[in-house]
mmCIF file of C-alpha atoms in Angstrom:
data_model
loop_
_atom_site.group_PDB
_atom_site.id
_atom_site.type_symbol
_atom_site.label_atom_id
_atom_site.label_comp_id
_atom_site.label_asym_id
_atom_site.label_seq_id
_atom_site.Cartn_x
_atom_site.Cartn_y
_atom_site.Cartn_z
ATOM 1 C CA UNK F 1 128.231 -0.618 86.560
ATOM 2 C CA UNK F 2 131.666 0.385 87.790
ATOM 3 C CA UNK F 3 134.630 -2.003 87.817
ATOM 4 C CA UNK F 4 134.532 -2.038 91.628
ATOM 5 C CA UNK F 5 130.856 -3.074 91.658
ATOM 6 C CA UNK F 6 131.563 -5.852 89.145
ATOM 7 C CA UNK F 7 134.409 -7.115 91.362
ATOM 8 C CA UNK F 8 132.106 -7.236 94.425
ATOM 9 C CA UNK F 9 129.451 -9.141 92.427
ATOM 10 C CA UNK F 10 132.009 -11.688 91.201
ATOM 11 C CA UNK F 11 133.364 -12.093 94.745
ATOM 12 C CA UNK F 12 129.858 -12.570 96.196
ATOM 13 C CA UNK F 13 129.026 -15.166 93.574
ATOM 14 C CA UNK F 14 132.267 -16.985 94.371
ATOM 15 C CA UNK F 15 131.482 -17.041 98.101
ATOM 16 C CA UNK F 16 127.944 -18.310 97.444
ATOM 17 C CA UNK F 17 129.295 -21.042 95.171
ATOM 18 C CA UNK F 18 131.810 -22.001 97.836
ATOM 19 C CA UNK F 19 129.092 -22.192 100.495
ATOM 20 C CA UNK F 20 126.949 -24.279 98.148
ATOM 21 C CA UNK F 21 129.848 -26.672 97.499
ATOM 22 C CA UNK F 22 130.443 -27.051 101.244
ATOM 23 C CA UNK F 23 126.748 -27.754 101.831
ATOM 24 C CA UNK F 24 126.617 -30.312 99.036
ATOM 25 C CA UNK F 25 129.796 -31.932 100.273
ATOM 26 C CA UNK F 26 128.368 -32.100 103.796
ATOM 27 C CA UNK F 27 125.154 -33.653 102.481
ATOM 28 C CA UNK F 28 127.164 -36.155 100.498
ATOM 29 C CA UNK F 29 129.259 -37.042 103.528
ATOM 30 C CA UNK F 30 126.116 -37.539 105.609
ATOM 31 C CA UNK F 31 124.608 -39.794 102.945
ATOM 32 C CA UNK F 32 127.821 -41.753 102.593
ATOM 33 C CA UNK F 33 128.046 -42.072 106.377
ATOM 34 C CA UNK F 34 124.472 -43.370 106.609
ATOM 35 C CA UNK F 35 125.098 -45.823 103.772
ATOM 36 C CA UNK F 36 128.254 -47.089 105.474
ATOM 37 C CA UNK F 37 126.352 -47.489 108.744
ATOM 38 C CA UNK F 38 123.607 -49.470 106.975
ATOM 39 C CA UNK F 39 126.238 -51.647 105.319
ATOM 40 C CA UNK F 40 127.912 -52.354 108.659
ATOM 41 C CA UNK F 41 124.577 -53.268 110.271
ATOM 42 C CA UNK F 42 123.685 -55.504 107.324
ATOM 43 C CA UNK F 43 127.024 -57.267 107.652
ATOM 44 C CA UNK F 44 126.493 -57.682 111.404
ATOM 45 C CA UNK F 45 123.030 -59.177 110.821
ATOM 46 C CA UNK F 46 124.424 -61.719 108.344
ATOM 47 C CA UNK F 47 127.269 -62.611 110.702
ATOM 48 C CA UNK F 48 124.849 -63.250 113.561
ATOM 49 C CA UNK F 49 122.457 -65.249 111.379
ATOM 50 C CA UNK F 50 125.328 -67.514 110.297
ATOM 51 C CA UNK F 51 126.357 -68.418 113.853
ATOM 52 C CA UNK F 52 124.230 -71.587 113.915
ATOM 53 C CA UNK F 53 125.927 -72.860 110.746
ATOM 54 C CA UNK F 54 129.338 -72.273 112.336
ATOM 55 C CA UNK F 55 128.300 -74.508 115.242
ATOM 56 C CA UNK F 56 127.319 -77.304 112.874
ATOM 57 C CA UNK F 57 130.787 -77.028 111.381
ATOM 58 C CA UNK F 58 132.256 -77.329 114.885
ATOM 59 C CA UNK F 59 130.356 -80.633 115.361
ATOM 60 C CA UNK F 60 130.002 -80.531 119.173
ATOM 61 C CA UNK F 61 130.949 -78.770 122.397
ATOM 62 C CA UNK F 62 130.482 -78.617 126.125
ATOM 63 C CA UNK F 63 127.756 -76.274 127.339
ATOM 64 C CA UNK F 64 126.743 -74.342 130.430
ATOM 65 C CA UNK F 65 123.306 -72.814 130.746
ATOM 66 C CA UNK F 66 121.701 -70.316 133.075
ATOM 67 C CA UNK F 67 118.069 -69.244 133.230
ATOM 68 C CA UNK F 68 117.016 -66.331 135.423
ATOM 69 C CA UNK F 69 113.462 -65.267 136.133
ATOM 70 C CA UNK F 70 111.608 -63.198 138.684
ATOM 71 C CA UNK F 71 108.642 -64.910 140.286
ATOM 72 C CA UNK F 72 106.689 -63.906 143.379
ATOM 73 C CA UNK F 73 109.069 -61.039 144.015
ATOM 74 C CA UNK F 74 112.019 -63.443 144.117
ATOM 75 C CA UNK F 75 114.650 -63.897 141.429
ATOM 76 C CA UNK F 76 115.575 -67.521 140.820
ATOM 77 C CA UNK F 77 118.314 -69.042 138.692
ATOM 78 C CA UNK F 78 118.365 -72.518 137.161
ATOM 79 C CA UNK F 79 121.757 -73.783 135.983
ATOM 80 C CA UNK F 80 122.749 -76.598 133.681
ATOM 81 C CA UNK F 81 125.904 -78.227 132.345
ATOM 82 C CA UNK F 82 126.588 -80.894 129.740
ATOM 83 C CA UNK F 83 127.475 -81.641 126.112
ATOM 84 C CA UNK F 84 125.801 -81.097 122.753
ATOM 85 C CA UNK F 85 126.138 -82.542 119.239
ATOM 86 C CA UNK F 86 125.175 -79.796 116.770
ATOM 87 C CA UNK F 87 125.032 -82.096 113.730
ATOM 88 C CA UNK F 88 122.689 -84.633 115.317
ATOM 89 C CA UNK F 89 120.983 -81.904 117.389
ATOM 90 C CA UNK F 90 121.052 -83.993 120.536
ATOM 91 C CA UNK F 91 122.505 -83.149 123.910
ATOM 92 C CA UNK F 92 122.624 -83.975 127.586
ATOM 93 C CA UNK F 93 122.410 -81.542 130.502
ATOM 94 C CA UNK F 94 122.394 -81.883 134.268
ATOM 95 C CA UNK F 95 120.059 -79.145 135.474
ATOM 96 C CA UNK F 96 120.190 -77.804 139.033
ATOM 97 C CA UNK F 97 117.010 -76.258 140.418
ATOM 98 C CA UNK F 98 117.288 -73.335 142.854
ATOM 99 C CA UNK F 99 117.439 -73.909 146.586
ATOM 100 C CA UNK F 100 114.332 -73.489 148.719
ATOM 101 C CA UNK F 101 113.897 -70.255 150.749
ATOM 102 C CA UNK F 102 115.754 -71.852 153.686
ATOM 103 C CA UNK F 103 118.771 -72.494 151.497
ATOM 104 C CA UNK F 104 118.292 -76.251 151.379
ATOM 105 C CA UNK F 105 118.766 -77.910 147.978
ATOM 106 C CA UNK F 106 115.802 -80.259 148.385
ATOM 107 C CA UNK F 107 115.589 -80.999 144.655
ATOM 108 C CA UNK F 108 117.684 -83.669 143.018
ATOM 109 C CA UNK F 109 119.450 -82.620 139.817
ATOM 110 C CA UNK F 110 117.315 -83.160 136.731
ATOM 111 C CA UNK F 111 118.938 -85.065 133.891
ATOM 112 C CA UNK F 112 117.761 -83.781 130.511
ATOM 113 C CA UNK F 113 118.247 -85.262 127.059
ATOM 114 C CA UNK F 114 117.581 -82.873 124.188
ATOM 115 C CA UNK F 115 116.531 -84.055 120.737
ATOM 116 C CA UNK F 116 114.676 -82.609 117.730
ATOM 117 C CA UNK F 117 111.052 -82.212 118.799
ATOM 118 C CA UNK F 118 111.534 -83.919 122.171
ATOM 119 C CA UNK F 119 112.793 -83.360 125.701
ATOM 120 C CA UNK F 120 113.498 -86.299 128.026
ATOM 121 C CA UNK F 121 113.775 -85.656 131.785
ATOM 122 C CA UNK F 122 114.761 -87.906 134.686
ATOM 123 C CA UNK F 123 114.023 -86.952 138.326
ATOM 124 C CA UNK F 124 111.286 -84.630 137.121
ATOM 125 C CA UNK F 125 107.850 -85.032 138.646
ATOM 126 C CA UNK F 126 106.622 -86.724 141.804
ATOM 127 C CA UNK F 127 105.642 -90.363 141.449
ATOM 128 C CA UNK F 128 107.951 -91.072 138.521
ATOM 129 C CA UNK F 129 110.162 -94.126 139.169
ATOM 130 C CA UNK F 130 113.825 -93.218 139.603
ATOM 131 C CA UNK F 131 114.878 -95.260 136.570
ATOM 132 C CA UNK F 132 112.273 -93.812 134.200
ATOM 133 C CA UNK F 133 112.339 -90.824 131.848
ATOM 134 C CA UNK F 134 109.519 -88.366 131.165
ATOM 135 C CA UNK F 135 109.136 -87.423 127.500
ATOM 136 C CA UNK F 136 107.795 -84.015 126.447
ATOM 137 C CA UNK F 137 106.860 -83.168 122.868
ATOM 138 C CA UNK F 138 108.495 -79.749 122.479
ATOM 139 C CA UNK F 139 106.396 -78.986 119.397
ATOM 140 C CA UNK F 140 103.329 -78.817 121.645
ATOM 141 C CA UNK F 141 104.872 -76.355 124.119
ATOM 142 C CA UNK F 142 103.797 -72.725 123.790
ATOM 143 C CA UNK F 143 107.398 -71.631 124.396
ATOM 144 C CA UNK F 144 108.973 -74.194 122.056
ATOM 145 C CA UNK F 145 111.016 -75.465 125.043
ATOM 146 C CA UNK F 146 113.053 -72.273 125.110
ATOM 147 C CA UNK F 147 112.003 -71.895 128.762
ATOM 148 C CA UNK F 148 110.051 -74.961 129.969
ATOM 149 C CA UNK F 149 113.025 -77.269 130.530
ATOM 150 C CA UNK F 150 114.844 -74.708 132.653
ATOM 151 C CA UNK F 151 117.567 -74.602 130.000
ATOM 152 C CA UNK F 152 117.397 -73.464 126.394
ATOM 153 C CA UNK F 153 118.485 -76.112 123.899
ATOM 154 C CA UNK F 154 121.912 -74.818 122.734
ATOM 155 C CA UNK F 155 121.167 -75.271 119.035
ATOM 156 C CA UNK F 156 117.693 -73.743 119.396
ATOM 157 C CA UNK F 157 119.356 -70.778 121.102
ATOM 158 C CA UNK F 158 121.627 -70.431 118.078
ATOM 159 C CA UNK F 159 118.774 -70.797 115.604
ATOM 160 C CA UNK F 160 116.828 -67.995 117.274
ATOM 161 C CA UNK F 161 119.584 -65.788 115.841
ATOM 162 C CA UNK F 162 118.573 -66.810 112.302
ATOM 163 C CA UNK F 163 115.713 -64.374 112.848
ATOM 164 C CA UNK F 164 118.009 -61.428 113.610
ATOM 165 C CA UNK F 165 116.382 -58.251 112.288
ATOM 166 C CA UNK F 166 118.862 -55.826 113.792
ATOM 167 C CA UNK F 167 122.425 -56.327 114.952
ATOM 168 C CA UNK F 168 125.126 -53.906 115.999
ATOM 169 C CA UNK F 169 128.791 -54.620 116.523
ATOM 170 C CA UNK F 170 129.497 -53.543 120.110
ATOM 171 C CA UNK F 171 133.231 -54.260 120.242
ATOM 172 C CA UNK F 172 135.884 -56.788 121.148
ATOM 173 C CA UNK F 173 135.786 -58.752 124.382
ATOM 174 C CA UNK F 174 137.209 -61.900 125.935
ATOM 175 C CA UNK F 175 135.521 -65.007 127.342
ATOM 176 C CA UNK F 176 137.592 -67.569 129.252
ATOM 177 C CA UNK F 177 140.729 -66.297 127.536
ATOM 178 C CA UNK F 178 139.233 -66.436 124.030
ATOM 179 C CA UNK F 179 138.972 -63.192 122.016
ATOM 180 C CA UNK F 180 135.388 -62.609 120.875
ATOM 181 C CA UNK F 181 133.316 -60.056 118.997
ATOM 182 C CA UNK F 182 130.217 -58.784 120.798
ATOM 183 C CA UNK F 183 126.994 -58.159 118.844
ATOM 184 C CA UNK F 184 123.689 -56.871 120.191
ATOM 185 C CA UNK F 185 120.318 -56.821 118.476
ATOM 186 C CA UNK F 186 116.794 -58.187 118.220
ATOM 187 C CA UNK F 187 115.587 -61.423 116.642
ATOM 188 C CA UNK F 188 112.129 -62.248 115.296
ATOM 189 C CA UNK F 189 110.978 -65.749 116.307
ATOM 190 C CA UNK F 190 108.666 -66.023 113.297
ATOM 191 C CA UNK F 191 111.517 -65.376 110.871
ATOM 192 C CA UNK F 192 113.788 -67.699 112.870
ATOM 193 C CA UNK F 193 111.212 -70.485 112.535
ATOM 194 C CA UNK F 194 111.097 -70.072 108.759
ATOM 195 C CA UNK F 195 114.876 -70.351 108.403
ATOM 196 C CA UNK F 196 115.504 -72.935 111.140
ATOM 197 C CA UNK F 197 116.411 -76.589 110.678
ATOM 198 C CA UNK F 198 113.567 -79.101 110.475
ATOM 199 C CA UNK F 199 113.969 -80.042 114.134
ATOM 200 C CA UNK F 200 113.429 -76.477 115.347
ATOM 201 C CA UNK F 201 110.886 -75.111 112.856
ATOM 202 C CA UNK F 202 107.773 -76.149 114.779
ATOM 203 C CA UNK F 203 109.056 -75.349 118.297
ATOM 204 C CA UNK F 204 110.200 -71.858 117.258
ATOM 205 C CA UNK F 205 106.934 -71.250 115.409
ATOM 206 C CA UNK F 206 105.065 -72.243 118.584
ATOM 207 C CA UNK F 207 107.216 -69.848 120.613
ATOM 208 C CA UNK F 208 106.512 -67.028 118.146
ATOM 209 C CA UNK F 209 102.796 -67.461 118.892
ATOM 210 C CA UNK F 210 103.027 -68.394 122.570
ATOM 211 C CA UNK F 211 105.345 -65.718 123.952
ATOM 212 C CA UNK F 212 104.090 -62.297 124.994
ATOM 213 C CA UNK F 213 106.150 -60.933 122.073
ATOM 214 C CA UNK F 214 107.952 -62.613 119.196
ATOM 215 C CA UNK F 215 110.769 -60.038 119.394
ATOM 216 C CA UNK F 216 113.760 -61.358 121.333
ATOM 217 C CA UNK F 217 116.607 -59.026 122.383
ATOM 218 C CA UNK F 218 119.984 -60.774 122.368
ATOM 219 C CA UNK F 219 123.683 -60.349 123.079
ATOM 220 C CA UNK F 220 126.004 -62.792 121.342
ATOM 221 C CA UNK F 221 129.772 -63.238 121.485
ATOM 222 C CA UNK F 222 131.432 -64.917 118.492
ATOM 223 C CA UNK F 223 134.992 -66.187 118.171
ATOM 224 C CA UNK F 224 137.220 -65.803 115.099
ATOM 225 C CA UNK F 225 135.512 -68.823 113.489
ATOM 226 C CA UNK F 226 132.048 -67.282 113.909
ATOM 227 C CA UNK F 227 131.118 -69.822 116.604
ATOM 228 C CA UNK F 228 128.982 -68.788 119.560
ATOM 229 C CA UNK F 229 130.941 -68.634 122.781
ATOM 230 C CA UNK F 230 128.143 -66.962 124.704
ATOM 231 C CA UNK F 231 124.593 -65.944 123.853
ATOM 232 C CA UNK F 232 122.018 -64.294 126.078
ATOM 233 C CA UNK F 233 118.350 -64.045 125.130
ATOM 234 C CA UNK F 234 115.619 -62.128 126.927
ATOM 235 C CA UNK F 235 112.274 -63.862 126.508
ATOM 236 C CA UNK F 236 108.877 -62.603 127.627
ATOM 237 C CA UNK F 237 106.000 -65.015 128.217
ATOM 238 C CA UNK F 238 102.661 -65.047 130.013
ATOM 239 C CA UNK F 239 102.504 -67.467 132.911
ATOM 240 C CA UNK F 240 99.199 -69.305 133.084
ATOM 241 C CA UNK F 241 98.867 -68.440 136.770
ATOM 242 C CA UNK F 242 99.224 -64.686 136.281
ATOM 243 C CA UNK F 243 98.288 -62.118 133.690
ATOM 244 C CA UNK F 244 101.526 -60.147 133.613
ATOM 245 C CA UNK F 245 104.343 -61.121 131.284
ATOM 246 C CA UNK F 246 107.304 -62.824 132.940
ATOM 247 C CA UNK F 247 110.788 -61.815 131.827
ATOM 248 C CA UNK F 248 113.303 -64.629 131.458
ATOM 249 C CA UNK F 249 117.004 -64.208 130.705
ATOM 250 C CA UNK F 250 118.563 -67.340 129.215
ATOM 251 C CA UNK F 251 122.346 -67.579 128.831
ATOM 252 C CA UNK F 252 124.267 -70.319 127.024
ATOM 253 C CA UNK F 253 128.058 -70.712 127.166
ATOM 254 C CA UNK F 254 129.796 -73.016 124.656
ATOM 255 C CA UNK F 255 133.383 -74.222 124.961
ATOM 256 C CA UNK F 256 135.723 -77.173 124.271
ATOM 257 C CA UNK F 257 134.507 -77.542 120.685
ATOM 258 C CA UNK F 258 134.969 -81.029 119.258
ATOM 259 C CA UNK F 259 134.394 -82.698 122.646
ATOM 260 C CA UNK F 260 132.739 -86.122 122.147
ATOM 261 C CA UNK F 261 128.996 -85.880 122.788
ATOM 262 C CA UNK F 262 127.892 -89.490 123.092
ATOM 263 C CA UNK F 263 124.211 -89.130 123.944
ATOM 264 C CA UNK F 264 121.899 -92.145 123.943
ATOM 265 C CA UNK F 265 118.165 -91.458 123.905
ATOM 266 C CA UNK F 266 115.921 -93.652 126.091
ATOM 267 C CA UNK F 267 114.245 -96.771 124.740
ATOM 268 C CA UNK F 268 110.455 -96.868 124.788
ATOM 269 C CA UNK F 269 110.517 -99.178 127.821
ATOM 270 C CA UNK F 270 112.486 -96.572 129.758
ATOM 271 C CA UNK F 271 109.863 -93.844 129.284
ATOM 272 C CA UNK F 272 107.255 -93.328 132.003
ATOM 273 C CA UNK F 273 103.706 -93.413 130.665
ATOM 274 C CA UNK F 274 101.805 -92.729 133.880
ATOM 275 C CA UNK F 275 100.480 -89.526 135.385
ATOM 276 C CA UNK F 276 102.960 -87.060 136.834
ATOM 277 C CA UNK F 277 101.996 -85.542 140.194
ATOM 278 C CA UNK F 278 102.673 -81.898 141.006
ATOM 279 C CA UNK F 279 105.646 -81.358 143.300
#
């Protein structure tokens, strides 16, 4: 073999080695990039799952709720406003039902008291005396009272996030002048029920079985303390009067943390025990 041929062989081997190194480096970069992405998603999932604990640390807040659903070709929205104590898991909301087709608000506001395993409603149901409350055992509801009351219990909404299976950091945002971090993902109601507080275990387990799917897409906005400022869930359930699944979007806004939430649950004598007529 001539010296020139040997030089060409050495040069070719060098080029091949260089190409191989570039390929290996590219593979390594791809693997490192995928690992970093997995790490970021895992961190986002843990951040979202911890949001309920951050609310307990905040003690209480004011709350606004909105529930949107399409029924009979018409989209209706039910709104609520009140206060909530995250340590005692009790709250009070004034819920406004949508206007009738003529635009007349013929429904009085419904007063709701939220407690572990129970929902108390005043001005709900024909034939109920004005000074009486109707009590509903939320553990017996197929939706765990995530939809039935027209407003999702703020702490239950937070505990749904304990079942987060996926979560992605979307970016920074602002809500009512407060900087927040936006996360988007999907929660599993069955997992949420396992990790929830005692007051929400049974209702969330019932929802996991009663909804059309136990997978709940969510968008949540957390402040610098990890507290929920806004959370939006998209539930899917089967209405007893129709076979198709009904999509419900429930939004909860939390603000003025530390606001006193003095909520007094009704005495037994204040609870209506008779039959409730359909309105």
